[in-house]
């Protein structure tokens, strides 16, 4: 049986959901890491879309992070990410859907509004893991790629302002919701926590996130992080990463 194959951006919240689910369950898998911009030509002919993550396994192709996680949960049930209680499971899946659809996109617009201004640092974060020659070429091409990203994602000052509000509300929610048990649903780690932490990781850049962000960071990056550093929601995100992110199960193709 062939291992699962995951197409991903390394530095992106939705592929992080898929990676985390595979790693959490100890599933050896192959990762195909692409660069934002050039990725479209690689994915569109093969899969008919340029969004990631995309998971291929045993003839199945899953094309959204929620679909990927659901497949992983069914194919590799232990340890479970879905609560066994039906009511709690429904609540966890609702939180996943909310963070995927309502929090992630505006947060992306807000964070990239500040981060994309620095060409070399941002380009090298997106190209992390690529050969040095490839990183240098990507830095040179990044101004054009940045313009495409801004257009595709609707990155603007107005969008960034809305994203700041949504991000603050999401951090408020996880701080409040986890106050009793430490988790968003019930008393154990679930898909709700995985999704919320993966989406919100950009507010605090947990050390366990698989792409390093070395200091000194550019002003745009640091300004963004300083805005959230004392928020209790970031304490939740950092703790969830620290306690549950675990080791990578990536294998070579």
PDB file of C-alpha atoms in Angstrom:
ATOM      1  CA  UNK A   1       0.000   0.000   0.000  1.00  0.00           C
ATOM      2  CA  UNK A   2       1.391   3.388  -0.995  1.00  0.00           C
ATOM      3  CA  UNK A   3       1.663   6.083   1.669  1.00  0.00           C
ATOM      4  CA  UNK A   4      -0.558   9.164   1.516  1.00  0.00           C
ATOM      5  CA  UNK A   5       0.797  12.017  -0.613  1.00  0.00           C
ATOM      6  CA  UNK A   6       0.197  15.607   0.470  1.00  0.00           C
ATOM      7  CA  UNK A   7       0.570  18.658  -1.760  1.00  0.00           C
ATOM      8  CA  UNK A   8       1.196  21.726   0.340  1.00  0.00           C
ATOM      9  CA  UNK A   9       2.610  25.141   0.962  1.00  0.00           C
ATOM     10  CA  UNK A  10       4.914  24.781   3.944  1.00  0.00           C
ATOM     11  CA  UNK A  11       3.957  28.190   5.296  1.00  0.00           C
ATOM     12  CA  UNK A  12       0.155  28.041   5.230  1.00  0.00           C
ATOM     13  CA  UNK A  13      -2.565  27.370   7.773  1.00  0.00           C
ATOM     14  CA  UNK A  14      -4.672  24.898   5.786  1.00  0.00           C
ATOM     15  CA  UNK A  15      -1.863  22.523   4.776  1.00  0.00           C
ATOM     16  CA  UNK A  16      -0.726  22.750   8.402  1.00  0.00           C
ATOM     17  CA  UNK A  17      -4.074  21.256   9.416  1.00  0.00           C
ATOM     18  CA  UNK A  18      -3.487  18.283   7.133  1.00  0.00           C
ATOM     19  CA  UNK A  19       0.158  17.818   8.198  1.00  0.00           C
ATOM     20  CA  UNK A  20      -0.795  18.008  11.850  1.00  0.00           C
ATOM     21  CA  UNK A  21      -3.555  15.415  11.493  1.00  0.00           C
ATOM     22  CA  UNK A  22      -1.187  13.000   9.750  1.00  0.00           C
ATOM     23  CA  UNK A  23       1.588  13.620  12.271  1.00  0.00           C
ATOM     24  CA  UNK A  24      -0.768  13.356  15.250  1.00  0.00           C
ATOM     25  CA  UNK A  25      -1.909   9.936  14.081  1.00  0.00           C
ATOM     26  CA  UNK A  26       1.621   8.812  13.285  1.00  0.00           C
ATOM     27  CA  UNK A  27       0.899   8.266   9.576  1.00  0.00           C
ATOM     28  CA  UNK A  28       4.021   8.153   7.376  1.00  0.00           C
ATOM     29  CA  UNK A  29       3.351  10.313   4.317  1.00  0.00           C
ATOM     30  CA  UNK A  30       5.061  12.041   1.404  1.00  0.00           C
ATOM     31  CA  UNK A  31       4.915  15.831   1.137  1.00  0.00           C
ATOM     32  CA  UNK A  32       5.157  17.746  -2.117  1.00  0.00           C
ATOM     33  CA  UNK A  33       6.049  21.303  -1.107  1.00  0.00           C
ATOM     34  CA  UNK A  34       5.312  23.948  -3.745  1.00  0.00           C
ATOM     35  CA  UNK A  35       6.046  27.657  -4.046  1.00  0.00           C
ATOM     36  CA  UNK A  36       3.220  30.220  -4.073  1.00  0.00           C
ATOM     37  CA  UNK A  37       2.808  31.456  -7.629  1.00  0.00           C
ATOM     38  CA  UNK A  38       4.536  28.704  -9.634  1.00  0.00           C
ATOM     39  CA  UNK A  39       2.310  26.152  -7.881  1.00  0.00           C
ATOM     40  CA  UNK A  40      -0.664  26.915 -10.128  1.00  0.00           C
ATOM     41  CA  UNK A  41       0.997  25.477 -13.235  1.00  0.00           C
ATOM     42  CA  UNK A  42       1.832  22.311 -11.303  1.00  0.00           C
ATOM     43  CA  UNK A  43      -1.588  21.720  -9.774  1.00  0.00           C
ATOM     44  CA  UNK A  44      -4.177  22.906 -12.299  1.00  0.00           C
ATOM     45  CA  UNK A  45      -3.407  20.323 -15.020  1.00  0.00           C
ATOM     46  CA  UNK A  46      -3.307  17.481 -12.494  1.00  0.00           C
ATOM     47  CA  UNK A  47      -6.057  18.354 -10.027  1.00  0.00           C
ATOM     48  CA  UNK A  48      -8.104  21.135 -11.615  1.00  0.00           C
ATOM     49  CA  UNK A  49      -7.438  23.568  -8.781  1.00  0.00           C
ATOM     50  CA  UNK A  50      -4.575  25.541  -7.291  1.00  0.00           C
ATOM     51  CA  UNK A  51      -5.707  25.591  -3.644  1.00  0.00           C
ATOM     52  CA  UNK A  52      -4.027  23.283  -1.155  1.00  0.00           C
ATOM     53  CA  UNK A  53      -3.859  20.986   0.741  1.00  0.00           C
ATOM     54  CA  UNK A  54      -4.528  18.135  -1.643  1.00  0.00           C
ATOM     55  CA  UNK A  55      -4.212  14.554  -0.389  1.00  0.00           C
ATOM     56  CA  UNK A  56      -3.977  11.483  -2.612  1.00  0.00           C
ATOM     57  CA  UNK A  57      -4.221   7.994  -1.152  1.00  0.00           C
ATOM     58  CA  UNK A  58      -5.451   4.633  -2.441  1.00  0.00           C
ATOM     59  CA  UNK A  59      -7.185   6.204  -5.426  1.00  0.00           C
ATOM     60  CA  UNK A  60      -8.910   8.936  -3.420  1.00  0.00           C
ATOM     61  CA  UNK A  61      -8.111  12.622  -3.951  1.00  0.00           C
ATOM     62  CA  UNK A  62      -9.214  15.090  -1.271  1.00  0.00           C
ATOM     63  CA  UNK A  63      -9.115  18.795  -2.062  1.00  0.00           C
ATOM     64  CA  UNK A  64      -9.940  20.811   1.067  1.00  0.00           C
ATOM     65  CA  UNK A  65      -8.426  20.709   4.535  1.00  0.00           C
ATOM     66  CA  UNK A  66     -11.727  19.556   6.077  1.00  0.00           C
ATOM     67  CA  UNK A  67     -12.084  16.766   3.501  1.00  0.00           C
ATOM     68  CA  UNK A  68      -8.465  15.737   4.041  1.00  0.00           C
ATOM     69  CA  UNK A  69      -8.882  15.580   7.812  1.00  0.00           C
ATOM     70  CA  UNK A  70     -12.166  13.670   7.500  1.00  0.00           C
ATOM     71  CA  UNK A  71     -10.505  11.104   5.238  1.00  0.00           C
ATOM     72  CA  UNK A  72      -7.558  10.762   7.611  1.00  0.00           C
ATOM     73  CA  UNK A  73      -9.931  10.291  10.548  1.00  0.00           C
ATOM     74  CA  UNK A  74     -11.775   7.483   8.765  1.00  0.00           C
ATOM     75  CA  UNK A  75      -8.687   5.774   7.332  1.00  0.00           C
ATOM     76  CA  UNK A  76      -6.536   6.122  10.456  1.00  0.00           C
ATOM     77  CA  UNK A  77      -8.959   6.349  13.392  1.00  0.00           C
ATOM     78  CA  UNK A  78      -6.470   6.278  16.270  1.00  0.00           C
ATOM     79  CA  UNK A  79      -5.829   8.446  18.115  1.00  0.00           C
ATOM     80  CA  UNK A  80      -9.169  10.077  17.313  1.00  0.00           C
ATOM     81  CA  UNK A  81      -9.604  13.733  16.409  1.00  0.00           C
ATOM     82  CA  UNK A  82     -13.401  13.556  16.420  1.00  0.00           C
ATOM     83  CA  UNK A  83     -15.054  13.346  19.858  1.00  0.00           C
ATOM     84  CA  UNK A  84     -16.966  10.111  20.467  1.00  0.00           C
ATOM     85  CA  UNK A  85     -19.943  11.972  21.914  1.00  0.00           C
ATOM     86  CA  UNK A  86     -22.255  12.950  19.027  1.00  0.00           C
ATOM     87  CA  UNK A  87     -23.092  16.359  20.438  1.00  0.00           C
ATOM     88  CA  UNK A  88     -19.447  17.189  21.098  1.00  0.00           C
ATOM     89  CA  UNK A  89     -18.464  15.909  17.657  1.00  0.00           C
ATOM     90  CA  UNK A  90     -21.024  18.174  16.008  1.00  0.00           C
ATOM     91  CA  UNK A  91     -19.739  21.109  18.050  1.00  0.00           C
ATOM     92  CA  UNK A  92     -16.113  20.363  17.131  1.00  0.00           C
ATOM     93  CA  UNK A  93     -16.936  20.130  13.427  1.00  0.00           C
ATOM     94  CA  UNK A  94     -18.881  23.391  13.608  1.00  0.00           C
ATOM     95  CA  UNK A  95     -15.845  25.121  15.132  1.00  0.00           C
ATOM     96  CA  UNK A  96     -13.664  23.653  12.382  1.00  0.00           C
ATOM     97  CA  UNK A  97     -16.040  24.983   9.713  1.00  0.00           C
ATOM     98  CA  UNK A  98     -16.173  28.410  11.352  1.00  0.00           C
ATOM     99  CA  UNK A  99     -12.406  28.788  11.541  1.00  0.00           C
ATOM    100  CA  UNK A 100     -11.907  27.434   8.020  1.00  0.00           C
ATOM    101  CA  UNK A 101     -14.481  29.682   6.374  1.00  0.00           C
ATOM    102  CA  UNK A 102     -14.923  32.727   8.596  1.00  0.00           C
ATOM    103  CA  UNK A 103     -11.591  33.233  10.381  1.00  0.00           C
ATOM    104  CA  UNK A 104      -8.873  31.933   8.068  1.00  0.00           C
ATOM    105  CA  UNK A 105      -9.466  34.065   4.942  1.00  0.00           C
ATOM    106  CA  UNK A 106      -9.720  37.472   6.686  1.00  0.00           C
ATOM    107  CA  UNK A 107      -6.801  36.592   8.977  1.00  0.00           C
ATOM    108  CA  UNK A 108      -4.757  35.733   5.877  1.00  0.00           C
ATOM    109  CA  UNK A 109      -5.585  39.106   4.348  1.00  0.00           C
ATOM    110  CA  UNK A 110      -4.613  40.964   7.517  1.00  0.00           C
ATOM    111  CA  UNK A 111      -1.342  39.177   8.167  1.00  0.00           C
ATOM    112  CA  UNK A 112      -0.174  39.260   4.561  1.00  0.00           C
ATOM    113  CA  UNK A 113      -1.024  42.957   4.311  1.00  0.00           C
ATOM    114  CA  UNK A 114       1.757  43.507   6.854  1.00  0.00           C
ATOM    115  CA  UNK A 115       4.107  40.634   6.010  1.00  0.00           C
ATOM    116  CA  UNK A 116       4.309  40.857   2.232  1.00  0.00           C
ATOM    117  CA  UNK A 117       5.946  44.282   2.304  1.00  0.00           C
ATOM    118  CA  UNK A 118       9.331  42.737   3.128  1.00  0.00           C
ATOM    119  CA  UNK A 119      10.519  40.981  -0.001  1.00  0.00           C
ATOM    120  CA  UNK A 120      13.482  38.839   1.023  1.00  0.00           C
ATOM    121  CA  UNK A 121      12.369  37.680   4.475  1.00  0.00           C
ATOM    122  CA  UNK A 122       8.845  36.809   3.343  1.00  0.00           C
ATOM    123  CA  UNK A 123      10.000  35.126   0.137  1.00  0.00           C
ATOM    124  CA  UNK A 124      12.493  32.978   2.040  1.00  0.00           C
ATOM    125  CA  UNK A 125       9.841  31.915   4.546  1.00  0.00           C
ATOM    126  CA  UNK A 126       7.578  30.797   1.712  1.00  0.00           C
ATOM    127  CA  UNK A 127      10.516  29.060   0.004  1.00  0.00           C
ATOM    128  CA  UNK A 128      11.845  27.391   3.161  1.00  0.00           C
ATOM    129  CA  UNK A 129      13.192  23.929   2.421  1.00  0.00           C
ATOM    130  CA  UNK A 130      13.950  24.689  -1.219  1.00  0.00           C
ATOM    131  CA  UNK A 131      17.567  24.697  -2.471  1.00  0.00           C
ATOM    132  CA  UNK A 132      19.433  27.967  -1.985  1.00  0.00           C
ATOM    133  CA  UNK A 133      19.501  28.687  -5.727  1.00  0.00           C
ATOM    134  CA  UNK A 134      15.730  28.249  -5.851  1.00  0.00           C
ATOM    135  CA  UNK A 135      15.268  30.565  -2.885  1.00  0.00           C
ATOM    136  CA  UNK A 136      17.389  33.258  -4.556  1.00  0.00           C
ATOM    137  CA  UNK A 137      15.361  33.030  -7.761  1.00  0.00           C
ATOM    138  CA  UNK A 138      12.144  33.178  -5.779  1.00  0.00           C
ATOM    139  CA  UNK A 139      13.285  36.317  -3.948  1.00  0.00           C
ATOM    140  CA  UNK A 140      13.951  37.972  -7.311  1.00  0.00           C
ATOM    141  CA  UNK A 141      10.540  36.968  -8.653  1.00  0.00           C
ATOM    142  CA  UNK A 142       8.674  37.815  -5.456  1.00  0.00           C
ATOM    143  CA  UNK A 143       7.554  41.382  -6.329  1.00  0.00           C
ATOM    144  CA  UNK A 144       5.546  39.999  -9.265  1.00  0.00           C
ATOM    145  CA  UNK A 145       4.294  37.051  -7.218  1.00  0.00           C
ATOM    146  CA  UNK A 146       3.288  39.412  -4.407  1.00  0.00           C
ATOM    147  CA  UNK A 147       1.137  41.428  -6.807  1.00  0.00           C
ATOM    148  CA  UNK A 148      -0.656  38.249  -7.900  1.00  0.00           C
ATOM    149  CA  UNK A 149      -1.170  37.156  -4.280  1.00  0.00           C
ATOM    150  CA  UNK A 150      -2.658  40.526  -3.369  1.00  0.00           C
ATOM    151  CA  UNK A 151      -5.076  40.363  -6.284  1.00  0.00           C
ATOM    152  CA  UNK A 152      -6.055  36.704  -5.744  1.00  0.00           C
ATOM    153  CA  UNK A 153      -6.599  37.082  -1.995  1.00  0.00           C
ATOM    154  CA  UNK A 154      -8.145  40.545  -2.056  1.00  0.00           C
ATOM    155  CA  UNK A 155      -5.413  41.961   0.171  1.00  0.00           C
ATOM    156  CA  UNK A 156      -6.107  45.636   0.847  1.00  0.00           C
ATOM    157  CA  UNK A 157      -6.105  48.113   3.704  1.00  0.00           C
ATOM    158  CA  UNK A 158      -9.862  47.692   4.168  1.00  0.00           C
ATOM    159  CA  UNK A 159      -9.561  43.901   4.100  1.00  0.00           C
ATOM    160  CA  UNK A 160      -6.714  44.024   6.594  1.00  0.00           C
ATOM    161  CA  UNK A 161      -8.783  46.146   8.962  1.00  0.00           C
ATOM    162  CA  UNK A 162     -11.628  43.641   8.849  1.00  0.00           C
ATOM    163  CA  UNK A 163      -9.140  40.816   9.336  1.00  0.00           C
ATOM    164  CA  UNK A 164      -7.778  42.413  12.496  1.00  0.00           C
ATOM    165  CA  UNK A 165     -11.277  42.488  13.968  1.00  0.00           C
ATOM    166  CA  UNK A 166     -11.940  38.860  13.030  1.00  0.00           C
ATOM    167  CA  UNK A 167      -8.570  37.754  14.427  1.00  0.00           C
ATOM    168  CA  UNK A 168      -9.160  39.524  17.739  1.00  0.00           C
ATOM    169  CA  UNK A 169     -12.617  37.961  18.039  1.00  0.00           C
ATOM    170  CA  UNK A 170     -11.205  34.500  17.276  1.00  0.00           C
ATOM    171  CA  UNK A 171      -8.505  34.874  19.930  1.00  0.00           C
ATOM    172  CA  UNK A 172     -11.144  36.050  22.390  1.00  0.00           C
ATOM    173  CA  UNK A 173     -13.222  32.971  21.548  1.00  0.00           C
ATOM    174  CA  UNK A 174     -10.475  30.388  22.091  1.00  0.00           C
ATOM    175  CA  UNK A 175      -9.380  32.026  25.345  1.00  0.00           C
ATOM    176  CA  UNK A 176     -12.946  32.056  26.647  1.00  0.00           C
ATOM    177  CA  UNK A 177     -14.021  28.650  25.309  1.00  0.00           C
ATOM    178  CA  UNK A 178     -10.963  26.796  26.611  1.00  0.00           C
ATOM    179  CA  UNK A 179     -11.100  28.401  30.038  1.00  0.00           C
ATOM    180  CA  UNK A 180     -12.822  25.523  31.829  1.00  0.00           C
ATOM    181  CA  UNK A 181     -11.058  22.403  30.504  1.00  0.00           C
ATOM    182  CA  UNK A 182      -8.189  23.788  28.433  1.00  0.00           C
ATOM    183  CA  UNK A 183      -9.875  22.613  25.227  1.00  0.00           C
ATOM    184  CA  UNK A 184     -12.554  24.006  22.954  1.00  0.00           C
ATOM    185  CA  UNK A 185     -14.849  20.972  23.143  1.00  0.00           C
ATOM    186  CA  UNK A 186     -15.005  18.591  26.074  1.00  0.00           C
ATOM    187  CA  UNK A 187     -11.893  17.741  28.035  1.00  0.00           C
ATOM    188  CA  UNK A 188      -9.502  16.477  25.359  1.00  0.00           C
ATOM    189  CA  UNK A 189      -7.736  17.598  22.200  1.00  0.00           C
ATOM    190  CA  UNK A 190      -9.919  17.426  19.096  1.00  0.00           C
ATOM    191  CA  UNK A 191     -10.264  18.678  15.543  1.00  0.00           C
ATOM    192  CA  UNK A 192     -11.624  21.917  17.011  1.00  0.00           C
ATOM    193  CA  UNK A 193      -8.333  22.643  18.793  1.00  0.00           C
ATOM    194  CA  UNK A 194      -6.206  21.504  15.862  1.00  0.00           C
ATOM    195  CA  UNK A 195      -8.067  23.777  13.453  1.00  0.00           C
ATOM    196  CA  UNK A 196      -8.199  26.821  15.711  1.00  0.00           C
ATOM    197  CA  UNK A 197      -4.508  26.561  16.607  1.00  0.00           C
ATOM    198  CA  UNK A 198      -3.442  25.990  12.988  1.00  0.00           C
ATOM    199  CA  UNK A 199      -5.445  28.988  11.782  1.00  0.00           C
ATOM    200  CA  UNK A 200      -4.269  31.238  14.615  1.00  0.00           C
ATOM    201  CA  UNK A 201      -0.614  30.157  14.661  1.00  0.00           C
ATOM    202  CA  UNK A 202       0.318  33.251  12.645  1.00  0.00           C
ATOM    203  CA  UNK A 203      -0.519  35.430  15.666  1.00  0.00           C
ATOM    204  CA  UNK A 204       2.296  33.949  17.763  1.00  0.00           C
ATOM    205  CA  UNK A 205       4.437  31.650  15.537  1.00  0.00           C
ATOM    206  CA  UNK A 206       4.787  28.667  17.913  1.00  0.00           C
ATOM    207  CA  UNK A 207       8.280  27.123  17.959  1.00  0.00           C
ATOM    208  CA  UNK A 208       6.734  23.793  16.955  1.00  0.00           C
ATOM    209  CA  UNK A 209       5.405  25.197  13.669  1.00  0.00           C
ATOM    210  CA  UNK A 210       7.510  23.500  10.975  1.00  0.00           C
ATOM    211  CA  UNK A 211       8.806  26.677   9.283  1.00  0.00           C
ATOM    212  CA  UNK A 212      11.245  28.760  11.379  1.00  0.00           C
ATOM    213  CA  UNK A 213      10.943  32.543  11.521  1.00  0.00           C
ATOM    214  CA  UNK A 214      14.379  33.640  12.704  1.00  0.00           C
ATOM    215  CA  UNK A 215      15.002  36.931  14.436  1.00  0.00           C
ATOM    216  CA  UNK A 216      15.495  39.769  13.813  1.00  0.00           C
ATOM    217  CA  UNK A 217      12.192  39.869  11.992  1.00  0.00           C
ATOM    218  CA  UNK A 218      11.287  42.716   9.623  1.00  0.00           C
ATOM    219  CA  UNK A 219       9.170  45.573  11.033  1.00  0.00           C
ATOM    220  CA  UNK A 220       5.952  44.390   9.396  1.00  0.00           C
ATOM    221  CA  UNK A 221       6.301  40.916  10.869  1.00  0.00           C
ATOM    222  CA  UNK A 222       7.249  42.165  14.321  1.00  0.00           C
ATOM    223  CA  UNK A 223       4.495  44.770  14.390  1.00  0.00           C
ATOM    224  CA  UNK A 224       1.931  42.065  13.655  1.00  0.00           C
ATOM    225  CA  UNK A 225       3.260  39.760  16.390  1.00  0.00           C
ATOM    226  CA  UNK A 226       3.527  42.554  18.960  1.00  0.00           C
ATOM    227  CA  UNK A 227      -0.158  43.321  18.460  1.00  0.00           C
ATOM    228  CA  UNK A 228      -1.180  39.917  19.852  1.00  0.00           C
ATOM    229  CA  UNK A 229       1.659  38.860  22.162  1.00  0.00           C
ATOM    230  CA  UNK A 230      -0.170  39.578  25.430  1.00  0.00           C
ATOM    231  CA  UNK A 231      -3.499  38.116  24.341  1.00  0.00           C
ATOM    232  CA  UNK A 232      -4.590  35.049  26.362  1.00  0.00           C
ATOM    233  CA  UNK A 233      -5.746  33.463  23.113  1.00  0.00           C
ATOM    234  CA  UNK A 234      -2.100  33.259  22.067  1.00  0.00           C
ATOM    235  CA  UNK A 235      -1.331  31.434  25.308  1.00  0.00           C
ATOM    236  CA  UNK A 236      -3.909  28.832  24.255  1.00  0.00           C
ATOM    237  CA  UNK A 237      -2.395  28.478  20.770  1.00  0.00           C
ATOM    238  CA  UNK A 238       1.147  28.141  22.124  1.00  0.00           C
ATOM    239  CA  UNK A 239       0.050  25.522  24.669  1.00  0.00           C
ATOM    240  CA  UNK A 240      -1.863  23.455  22.112  1.00  0.00           C
ATOM    241  CA  UNK A 241       1.172  23.431  19.827  1.00  0.00           C
ATOM    242  CA  UNK A 242       3.524  22.625  22.683  1.00  0.00           C
ATOM    243  CA  UNK A 243       1.430  19.740  24.013  1.00  0.00           C
ATOM    244  CA  UNK A 244      -0.038  18.251  20.834  1.00  0.00           C
ATOM    245  CA  UNK A 245       1.905  19.159  17.675  1.00  0.00           C
ATOM    246  CA  UNK A 246       4.358  16.288  17.997  1.00  0.00           C
ATOM    247  CA  UNK A 247       6.963  15.095  15.529  1.00  0.00           C
ATOM    248  CA  UNK A 248       6.832  15.012  11.750  1.00  0.00           C
ATOM    249  CA  UNK A 249       5.953  11.736  10.036  1.00  0.00           C
ATOM    250  CA  UNK A 250       7.106  12.921   6.609  1.00  0.00           C
ATOM    251  CA  UNK A 251       8.977  10.326   4.554  1.00  0.00           C
ATOM    252  CA  UNK A 252      10.867  10.547   1.270  1.00  0.00           C
ATOM    253  CA  UNK A 253       9.067   9.787  -1.973  1.00  0.00           C
TER     254      UNK A 253
END
